[in-house]
Amino acid sequence: MSLTNIGPETETIEYKKSTGEMKEAMLSIAAILNKHQKGQLFFGVKNDGTVIGQIITEESLRKVSQAIGNHIAPAIYPEIKVVRFGERDCIQVNFEGNRCPYLAYHVPRIRVADEDLVMDQDTYDEMIRKRDDMRYSWEQKVSEYTIEEVSQDAFREYLQKAKDAGRIIFEETDIRTVLNKLELMKGEYLLNAGAALFCSSGINELQMAKFASNERLTFTDIRRFTGSIIELAKKAEQYIIDAMDWRVEIGAGLSRKEIPEIPMDAIREAIINSFGHKLFGSGQSNEVAIFKDRIEIYNPGPFPVGLTPEMFIDGKSRPVRRNPLITRTLYYSKDMESFATGLKRISTACKEAGCQVKFEQQQYGFAVIFYRKKDNLGNDTQVNAQVNAQAEIATRILQYCQHPRSKKEIADYLGYKSVKSITTVINVLLETEKLARTVPDKPHSRNQKYLTKANFPYS
């Protein structure tokens, strides 16, 4: 049987014959990160590129993950998977990080050709200075995204909110001028902060799932999206709205007030904070997890060292901004405040609503955990969650269809894979004349789009 050769090692690609060379692999990962901020490593390949393979079990993959977690600092979150070359299996590790310098076994190294050399003191000191200097932060680096890749809807929604809040007072509304005034551009390209906020890119990833019990065992639904912070925050909010239980209180004149089991102000605050304070470049996704007894909102990136959530709730700590450009921009739209009051507002809203909330510092990130209510109320005071969800969807469709939209566009905007998920709501809006077809005489036209009736030119 002939052996496959996948090419030579480079400054970003390293080969190890087996996981028996685990320590050497960790040194290579740190060295490559310090030189290029990303790279690949393969177990089961000789240093000349010849694939020899190795026996791989779940334990093998776990050992690689544990070695990286225990011996690389600062923490990284690699992709570890099995790949096959010909008839031989190898382990492929894809890794990246922008928090140089990285250490392996407490020693900084740097890649030179295919060698991992101990880093000299001057280079190490310079990396530390750059990491601590905001001018060299991830936010301030120039991205590969231009004006053409900005989500028009996300930008317009943001700008309107910021002007309504009175925190953006200049009259200009074109994207280039506004982003320049917000210091989110350099030349023709957006800074990373601007791209994360407004571009439908892979910079942000959101994973959402519903589990069948109180454990991360069997999930009944799972979704994964990439996009701008503005877009993903809305998707996360809607996912939780659809999953929560709601009740109705009957007021004066038989008016009905729908009340969620977890206060929406707290949910929105936790979602936007999870994006504003995430550790970008970690390789991890923001997460929303729905359990029978709780809802968790998670962001990658540890809590500030030496501080606790209680210090911010009690007002005893000043703000610590991991992403000051992003948080400042979201301050203008009143999505975030700048005085470290987010956790306090979540805590206060939950206390007033009688909802238990927990702030959990995890090894690689931070989670806000809302515990769900178990009310024993009669049917007359319960509102069907599905009906409420459809009302929310209808409102969002009408807002989105200020311009003609196809069913596919509407489904994508709401985060659904199939147009079947929205057909019922669209039909109701058509029947109640809140929505209109742009090709009214041909309901099934391939060019059919939908427009909010108030904006319909033939009304």
Coordinates of C-alpha atoms in Angstrom, one line a residue:
M1 CA 0.0 0.0 0.0
S2 CA 1.5 3.3 -1.1
L3 CA 1.8 6.1 1.5
T4 CA 0.1 9.5 1.0
N5 CA 2.3 12.6 1.3
I6 CA 0.5 15.9 2.1
G7 CA 3.4 18.2 1.6
P8 CA 6.1 19.7 3.8
E9 CA 5.8 21.4 7.2
T10 CA 5.6 25.2 7.0
E11 CA 5.5 28.1 9.5
T12 CA 1.8 27.4 10.0
I13 CA 1.6 23.6 9.6
E14 CA 3.2 21.1 12.0
Y15 CA 3.3 17.3 11.9
K16 CA 3.6 14.8 14.7
K17 CA 3.9 11.0 14.2
S18 CA 1.5 10.3 17.1
T19 CA -0.1 11.6 20.2
G20 CA 3.0 10.2 22.0
E21 CA 4.6 13.5 20.9
M22 CA 2.0 15.6 22.8
K23 CA 4.4 17.9 24.6
E24 CA 6.3 18.8 21.4
A25 CA 2.9 19.4 19.8
M26 CA 2.0 21.9 22.5
L27 CA 5.3 23.8 22.0
S28 CA 4.6 24.0 18.2
I29 CA 1.0 25.3 18.7
A30 CA 2.3 28.1 21.0
A31 CA 5.1 29.0 18.6
I32 CA 2.8 29.2 15.6
L33 CA 0.3 31.3 17.5
N34 CA 3.0 33.8 18.5
K35 CA 4.1 34.2 14.9
H36 CA 0.9 33.8 12.8
Q37 CA -2.0 33.7 15.3
K38 CA -3.4 30.6 13.6
G39 CA -2.3 27.3 12.2
Q40 CA -2.8 23.5 11.9
L41 CA -1.2 20.5 13.5
F42 CA -1.6 16.8 12.5
F43 CA -1.0 13.7 14.5
G44 CA -0.2 10.7 12.4
V45 CA 2.1 12.4 9.9
K46 CA 5.9 12.2 9.7
N47 CA 7.8 15.5 9.5
D48 CA 8.3 15.0 5.7
G49 CA 4.5 15.0 5.2
T50 CA 4.2 11.2 4.8
V51 CA 0.9 10.0 6.3
I52 CA 1.4 7.0 8.6
G53 CA -1.9 7.4 10.5
Q54 CA -2.7 6.1 14.0
I55 CA -5.4 4.4 16.0
I56 CA -7.8 7.0 17.1
T57 CA -10.4 6.7 19.9
E58 CA -12.6 9.3 21.7
E59 CA -9.9 9.1 24.5
S60 CA -7.3 10.2 21.9
L61 CA -9.2 13.3 21.0
R62 CA -9.9 14.0 24.7
K63 CA -6.2 13.8 25.5
V64 CA -5.4 16.4 22.8
S65 CA -8.1 18.7 24.1
Q66 CA -7.0 18.3 27.7
A67 CA -3.3 18.9 26.8
I68 CA -4.2 22.2 25.1
G69 CA -6.4 23.3 27.9
N70 CA -3.8 22.4 30.6
H71 CA -0.6 23.6 28.9
I72 CA -1.4 26.5 26.5
A73 CA -1.9 29.9 28.0
P74 CA -3.8 32.2 27.5
A75 CA -6.6 29.7 26.7
I76 CA -7.5 28.8 23.1
Y77 CA -10.4 26.8 21.8
P78 CA -9.3 24.7 18.9
E79 CA -11.2 22.5 16.4
I80 CA -10.1 18.9 16.9
K81 CA -11.3 16.3 14.4
V82 CA -10.4 13.0 12.6
V83 CA -9.4 13.3 9.0
R84 CA -8.6 10.5 6.6
F85 CA -5.9 10.5 3.9
G86 CA -6.2 7.4 1.7
E87 CA -7.0 4.6 4.2
R88 CA -5.2 6.2 7.2
D89 CA -6.8 8.2 10.0
C90 CA -5.1 11.3 11.5
I91 CA -6.0 13.9 14.1
Q92 CA -6.2 17.4 12.7
V93 CA -6.1 20.4 15.1
N94 CA -7.1 23.8 13.8
F95 CA -6.2 26.6 16.2
E96 CA -6.2 30.4 16.4
G97 CA -5.8 33.2 18.9
N98 CA -4.8 36.9 19.0
R99 CA -3.7 37.2 22.7
C100 CA 0.0 36.9 22.1
P101 CA 2.3 36.0 23.7
Y102 CA 1.3 32.3 24.2
L103 CA 3.1 30.0 26.5
A104 CA 3.4 26.2 26.4
Y105 CA 4.5 24.7 29.7
H106 CA 5.1 28.2 30.9
V107 CA 7.6 29.0 28.2
P108 CA 7.0 31.4 25.2
R109 CA 8.2 30.1 21.8
I110 CA 8.1 31.5 18.3
R111 CA 8.0 29.7 14.9
V112 CA 11.0 30.1 12.5
A113 CA 10.6 28.0 9.4
D114 CA 9.6 24.6 10.9
E115 CA 11.4 25.1 14.2
D116 CA 9.9 26.2 17.6
L117 CA 12.5 28.5 19.2
V118 CA 12.4 29.9 22.7
M119 CA 11.4 33.5 22.4
D120 CA 13.9 36.2 23.3
Q121 CA 13.0 38.6 26.1
D122 CA 12.7 41.7 23.9
T123 CA 10.2 40.1 21.6
Y124 CA 8.2 38.8 24.6
D125 CA 8.1 42.2 26.3
E126 CA 7.0 43.9 23.0
M127 CA 4.2 41.4 22.6
I128 CA 3.0 42.1 26.2
R129 CA 3.1 45.8 25.5
K130 CA 1.0 45.4 22.3
R131 CA -1.5 43.1 24.0
D132 CA -2.0 45.7 26.8
D133 CA -2.1 48.7 24.4
M134 CA -5.6 49.3 23.0
R135 CA -4.2 50.5 19.8
Y136 CA -3.1 46.9 19.0
S137 CA -6.3 45.3 20.3
W138 CA -8.4 42.9 18.2
E139 CA -11.1 45.6 17.8
Q140 CA -8.6 48.2 16.3
K141 CA -7.2 45.8 13.7
V142 CA -8.4 46.4 10.1
S143 CA -10.7 43.7 8.9
E144 CA -11.2 42.3 5.3
Y145 CA -14.7 43.7 5.2
T146 CA -15.8 46.8 3.2
I147 CA -18.9 49.1 3.1
E148 CA -20.5 46.8 0.5
E149 CA -20.6 44.0 3.1
V150 CA -22.4 45.9 5.8
S151 CA -25.9 44.6 6.5
Q152 CA -28.2 47.5 5.4
D153 CA -31.0 46.4 7.7
A154 CA -28.8 46.1 10.7
F155 CA -27.2 49.4 10.1
R156 CA -30.5 51.3 9.6
E157 CA -32.0 49.7 12.7
Y158 CA -29.0 50.7 14.8
L159 CA -28.8 54.2 13.5
Q160 CA -32.5 54.8 14.1
K161 CA -32.3 53.6 17.7
A162 CA -29.2 55.7 18.3
K163 CA -30.9 58.9 17.0
D164 CA -34.1 58.1 18.9
A165 CA -32.1 57.7 22.0
G166 CA -30.5 61.2 21.4
R167 CA -27.0 59.8 21.6
I168 CA -26.2 60.3 17.9
I169 CA -27.1 63.9 16.9
F170 CA -25.3 64.4 13.6
E171 CA -27.6 64.5 10.6
E172 CA -25.6 62.2 8.2
T173 CA -27.1 58.8 7.5
D174 CA -24.9 57.2 4.8
I175 CA -23.0 54.2 6.0
R176 CA -19.5 55.5 5.2
T177 CA -19.9 58.8 7.0
V178 CA -21.6 57.3 10.1
L179 CA -19.0 54.5 10.5
N180 CA -16.2 57.0 10.1
K181 CA -17.7 59.2 12.7
L182 CA -18.0 56.2 15.0
E183 CA -14.3 55.5 14.3
L184 CA -15.1 52.0 13.0
M185 CA -13.3 52.4 9.7
K186 CA -9.8 52.9 8.4
G187 CA -9.6 53.8 4.7
E188 CA -11.8 51.5 2.6
Y189 CA -12.1 48.8 5.3
L190 CA -14.0 48.4 8.5
L191 CA -12.1 47.7 11.7
N192 CA -12.9 44.4 13.3
A193 CA -15.2 46.1 15.8
G194 CA -17.3 47.6 12.9
A195 CA -17.4 44.3 11.0
A196 CA -18.5 42.4 14.1
L197 CA -21.3 44.9 14.7
F198 CA -22.6 45.4 11.2
C199 CA -21.4 42.7 8.7
S200 CA -23.1 39.4 8.1
S201 CA -19.8 37.6 8.4
G202 CA -18.3 34.6 10.2
I203 CA -16.8 36.8 12.9
N204 CA -19.7 36.1 15.2
E205 CA -21.3 32.7 15.6
L206 CA -24.4 31.9 17.7
Q207 CA -25.5 28.4 18.6
M208 CA -28.9 27.8 20.1
A209 CA -30.4 24.6 21.4
K210 CA -33.4 23.3 23.3
F211 CA -32.9 20.2 25.5
A212 CA -35.4 17.6 26.5
S213 CA -34.5 17.7 30.2
N214 CA -32.3 19.6 32.7
E215 CA -29.2 18.0 31.3
R216 CA -27.1 18.5 28.1
L217 CA -28.1 15.1 26.8
T218 CA -30.9 15.0 24.2
F219 CA -31.7 18.1 22.3
T220 CA -35.0 18.7 20.6
D221 CA -33.8 21.6 18.4
I222 CA -30.5 23.1 17.5
R223 CA -29.6 26.1 15.3
R224 CA -26.4 27.8 14.3
F225 CA -26.1 31.2 12.8
T226 CA -23.3 33.6 11.8
G227 CA -23.9 37.3 11.3
S228 CA -23.6 40.8 12.8
I229 CA -24.1 41.4 16.5
I230 CA -27.2 43.4 15.7
E231 CA -28.7 40.5 13.7
L232 CA -27.7 37.7 16.1
A233 CA -28.9 39.5 19.2
K234 CA -32.4 39.7 17.6
K235 CA -32.3 36.0 16.7
A236 CA -31.3 35.0 20.2
E237 CA -34.1 37.1 21.7
Q238 CA -36.7 35.6 19.4
Y239 CA -35.6 32.1 20.1
I240 CA -36.0 32.7 23.9
I241 CA -39.4 34.4 23.3
D242 CA -40.6 31.3 21.4
A243 CA -39.4 28.9 24.1
M244 CA -40.7 30.7 27.2
D245 CA -44.0 30.2 28.9
W246 CA -46.3 33.3 29.2
R247 CA -49.2 34.1 31.4
V248 CA -52.0 36.7 31.2
E249 CA -53.1 39.1 33.8
I250 CA -56.6 40.6 33.4
G251 CA -56.7 44.3 34.3
A252 CA -59.3 47.1 34.3
G253 CA -61.9 46.8 31.6
L254 CA -60.8 43.2 30.9
S255 CA -57.6 44.4 29.4
R256 CA -55.0 41.6 29.0
K257 CA -51.3 41.9 29.8
E258 CA -49.0 39.1 28.7
I259 CA -46.2 38.4 31.1
P260 CA -43.2 36.1 30.4
E261 CA -41.8 33.8 33.0
I262 CA -38.4 35.7 32.7
P263 CA -38.5 39.5 32.3
M264 CA -37.7 40.6 28.8
D265 CA -35.5 43.5 29.9
A266 CA -33.2 41.0 31.7
I267 CA -33.1 38.7 28.7
R268 CA -32.2 41.6 26.3
E269 CA -29.5 42.9 28.7
A270 CA -28.0 39.4 29.0
I271 CA -28.0 38.8 25.3
I272 CA -26.3 42.1 24.2
N273 CA -23.8 41.9 27.1
S274 CA -22.9 38.4 25.9
F275 CA -21.8 39.9 22.6
G276 CA -20.3 43.1 24.0
H277 CA -18.1 41.3 26.4
K278 CA -17.1 38.1 24.4
L279 CA -13.5 37.2 23.8
F280 CA -13.3 37.5 20.0
G281 CA -10.9 35.2 18.3
S282 CA -11.4 32.5 20.9
G283 CA -13.0 30.1 18.4
Q284 CA -16.0 29.6 20.6
S285 CA -19.6 30.6 19.9
N286 CA -22.0 32.6 21.9
E287 CA -24.7 30.2 23.1
V288 CA -28.3 30.1 24.2
A289 CA -29.4 26.9 25.9
I290 CA -33.0 26.2 26.8
F291 CA -33.6 23.5 29.5
K292 CA -36.8 22.4 31.2
D293 CA -35.8 24.3 34.4
R294 CA -33.6 27.1 33.1
I295 CA -32.3 29.3 30.2
E296 CA -28.6 29.9 29.9
I297 CA -26.9 32.7 27.9
Y298 CA -23.2 32.2 27.5
N299 CA -20.3 34.2 26.1
P300 CA -16.7 33.0 25.6
G301 CA -14.1 34.8 27.6
P302 CA -13.5 34.6 31.3
F303 CA -14.8 37.1 33.8
P304 CA -12.2 39.9 34.8
V305 CA -9.5 38.4 37.0
G306 CA -10.0 39.3 40.7
L307 CA -13.5 40.5 40.3
T308 CA -16.9 38.9 40.9
P309 CA -20.4 39.5 39.6
E310 CA -21.5 40.6 43.0
M311 CA -19.0 43.5 42.9
F312 CA -20.8 45.0 39.9
I313 CA -24.3 44.3 41.3
D314 CA -23.3 46.1 44.5
G315 CA -21.8 49.0 42.5
K316 CA -18.4 48.5 44.1
S317 CA -16.4 48.0 40.8
R318 CA -15.7 50.3 37.9
P319 CA -16.4 49.1 34.4
V320 CA -13.9 46.7 32.7
R321 CA -14.4 46.8 29.0
R322 CA -13.0 43.9 27.0
N323 CA -14.3 45.5 23.7
P324 CA -14.6 49.3 24.3
L325 CA -15.2 50.2 20.7
I326 CA -18.1 47.7 20.5
T327 CA -19.6 48.6 23.9
R328 CA -19.3 52.4 23.1
T329 CA -21.1 51.9 19.8
L330 CA -23.9 49.9 21.5
Y331 CA -24.1 52.6 24.2
Y332 CA -25.1 55.1 21.5
S333 CA -28.1 53.0 20.6
K334 CA -28.9 52.5 24.3
D335 CA -28.4 48.7 23.9
M336 CA -25.6 48.9 26.5
E337 CA -24.7 51.3 29.2
S338 CA -21.2 52.3 30.0
F339 CA -21.1 52.3 33.8
A340 CA -20.9 48.5 34.6
T341 CA -24.6 48.4 35.4
G342 CA -25.7 45.5 33.2
L343 CA -25.5 42.8 35.8
K344 CA -27.2 45.0 38.3
R345 CA -30.1 45.8 35.9
I346 CA -30.5 42.0 35.2
S347 CA -30.5 41.3 38.9
T348 CA -33.0 44.0 39.7
A349 CA -35.4 43.1 36.9
C350 CA -35.4 39.5 38.0
K351 CA -35.9 40.3 41.7
E352 CA -38.9 42.5 40.8
A353 CA -40.4 39.7 38.7
G354 CA -39.7 37.0 41.3
C355 CA -37.4 35.2 38.9
Q356 CA -34.2 33.5 40.2
V357 CA -31.0 34.4 38.3
K358 CA -27.5 33.2 38.7
F359 CA -24.2 34.6 37.3
E360 CA -21.7 31.8 36.8
Q361 CA -18.0 32.3 36.1
Q362 CA -16.9 29.3 34.0
Q363 CA -13.4 28.1 33.0
Y364 CA -13.5 29.6 29.5
G365 CA -16.5 32.0 29.7
F366 CA -19.4 33.5 31.6
A367 CA -23.0 32.5 31.8
V368 CA -26.2 34.2 32.9
I369 CA -28.6 31.5 34.1
F370 CA -32.3 32.3 34.4
Y371 CA -34.4 29.7 36.4
R372 CA -37.8 29.1 34.9
K373 CA -41.0 29.5 36.9
K374 CA -43.2 26.5 37.7
D375 CA -46.6 28.3 38.2
N376 CA -49.7 26.3 38.9
L377 CA -52.1 28.7 37.3
G378 CA -55.4 27.8 35.8
N379 CA -56.0 27.7 32.0
D380 CA -57.9 31.0 32.1
T381 CA -54.7 32.8 33.2
Q382 CA -52.3 31.0 30.8
V383 CA -51.6 32.2 27.3
N384 CA -50.6 29.6 24.8
A385 CA -46.8 30.1 24.0
Q386 CA -47.3 29.2 20.4
V387 CA -50.0 31.9 19.9
N388 CA -47.8 34.5 21.6
A389 CA -44.8 33.4 19.5
Q390 CA -46.9 33.9 16.3
A391 CA -47.9 37.4 17.4
E392 CA -44.3 38.3 17.9
I393 CA -43.4 36.8 14.5
A394 CA -46.2 38.8 12.8
T395 CA -44.9 42.0 14.3
R396 CA -41.4 41.4 13.1
I397 CA -42.7 40.5 9.6
L398 CA -44.6 43.7 9.4
Q399 CA -41.6 45.7 10.5
Y400 CA -39.3 43.9 8.0
C401 CA -41.7 44.2 5.1
Q402 CA -41.5 48.0 4.9
H403 CA -39.9 47.1 1.6
P404 CA -41.0 44.2 -0.7
R405 CA -39.7 40.9 0.6
S406 CA -40.0 37.3 -0.6
K407 CA -41.0 34.4 1.6
K408 CA -37.4 33.2 1.5
E409 CA -36.1 36.6 2.6
I410 CA -38.6 36.7 5.5
A411 CA -37.7 33.2 6.6
D412 CA -34.0 34.0 6.5
Y413 CA -34.5 37.2 8.5
L414 CA -36.4 35.4 11.2
G415 CA -33.9 32.5 11.3
Y416 CA -36.0 29.7 9.9
K417 CA -34.6 27.2 7.4
S418 CA -38.0 26.7 5.7
V419 CA -40.7 29.1 4.5
K420 CA -43.3 26.6 5.8
S421 CA -42.5 27.9 9.3
I422 CA -43.9 31.3 8.4
T423 CA -46.7 30.5 5.9
T424 CA -49.5 30.4 8.5
V425 CA -48.5 33.8 9.9
I426 CA -48.2 35.4 6.5
N427 CA -51.7 34.0 5.5
V428 CA -53.2 35.5 8.6
L429 CA -51.6 38.9 7.9
L430 CA -52.9 38.7 4.3
E431 CA -56.5 37.8 5.5
T432 CA -56.5 40.7 8.0
E433 CA -55.1 43.1 5.3
K434 CA -52.0 44.0 7.2
L435 CA -49.8 42.6 4.5
A436 CA -50.3 42.7 0.7
R437 CA -48.9 40.7 -2.2
T438 CA -46.9 42.7 -4.8
V439 CA -48.4 40.4 -7.5
P440 CA -52.0 40.2 -6.2
D441 CA -53.5 38.5 -9.3
K442 CA -51.0 35.6 -9.2
P443 CA -50.7 34.4 -5.6
H444 CA -48.2 31.7 -6.5
S445 CA -46.0 33.8 -8.8
R446 CA -42.3 33.0 -8.5
N447 CA -41.7 36.8 -8.3
Q448 CA -44.2 37.2 -5.4
K449 CA -43.2 39.5 -2.6
Y450 CA -44.9 40.9 0.4
L451 CA -45.2 44.5 1.6
T452 CA -46.7 46.0 4.8
K453 CA -50.2 47.3 3.7
A454 CA -49.5 50.8 4.9
N455 CA -46.6 51.1 2.4
F456 CA -48.4 49.4 -0.5
P457 CA -48.6 51.7 -3.5
Y458 CA -52.1 50.4 -4.5
S459 CA -53.8 50.9 -1.2

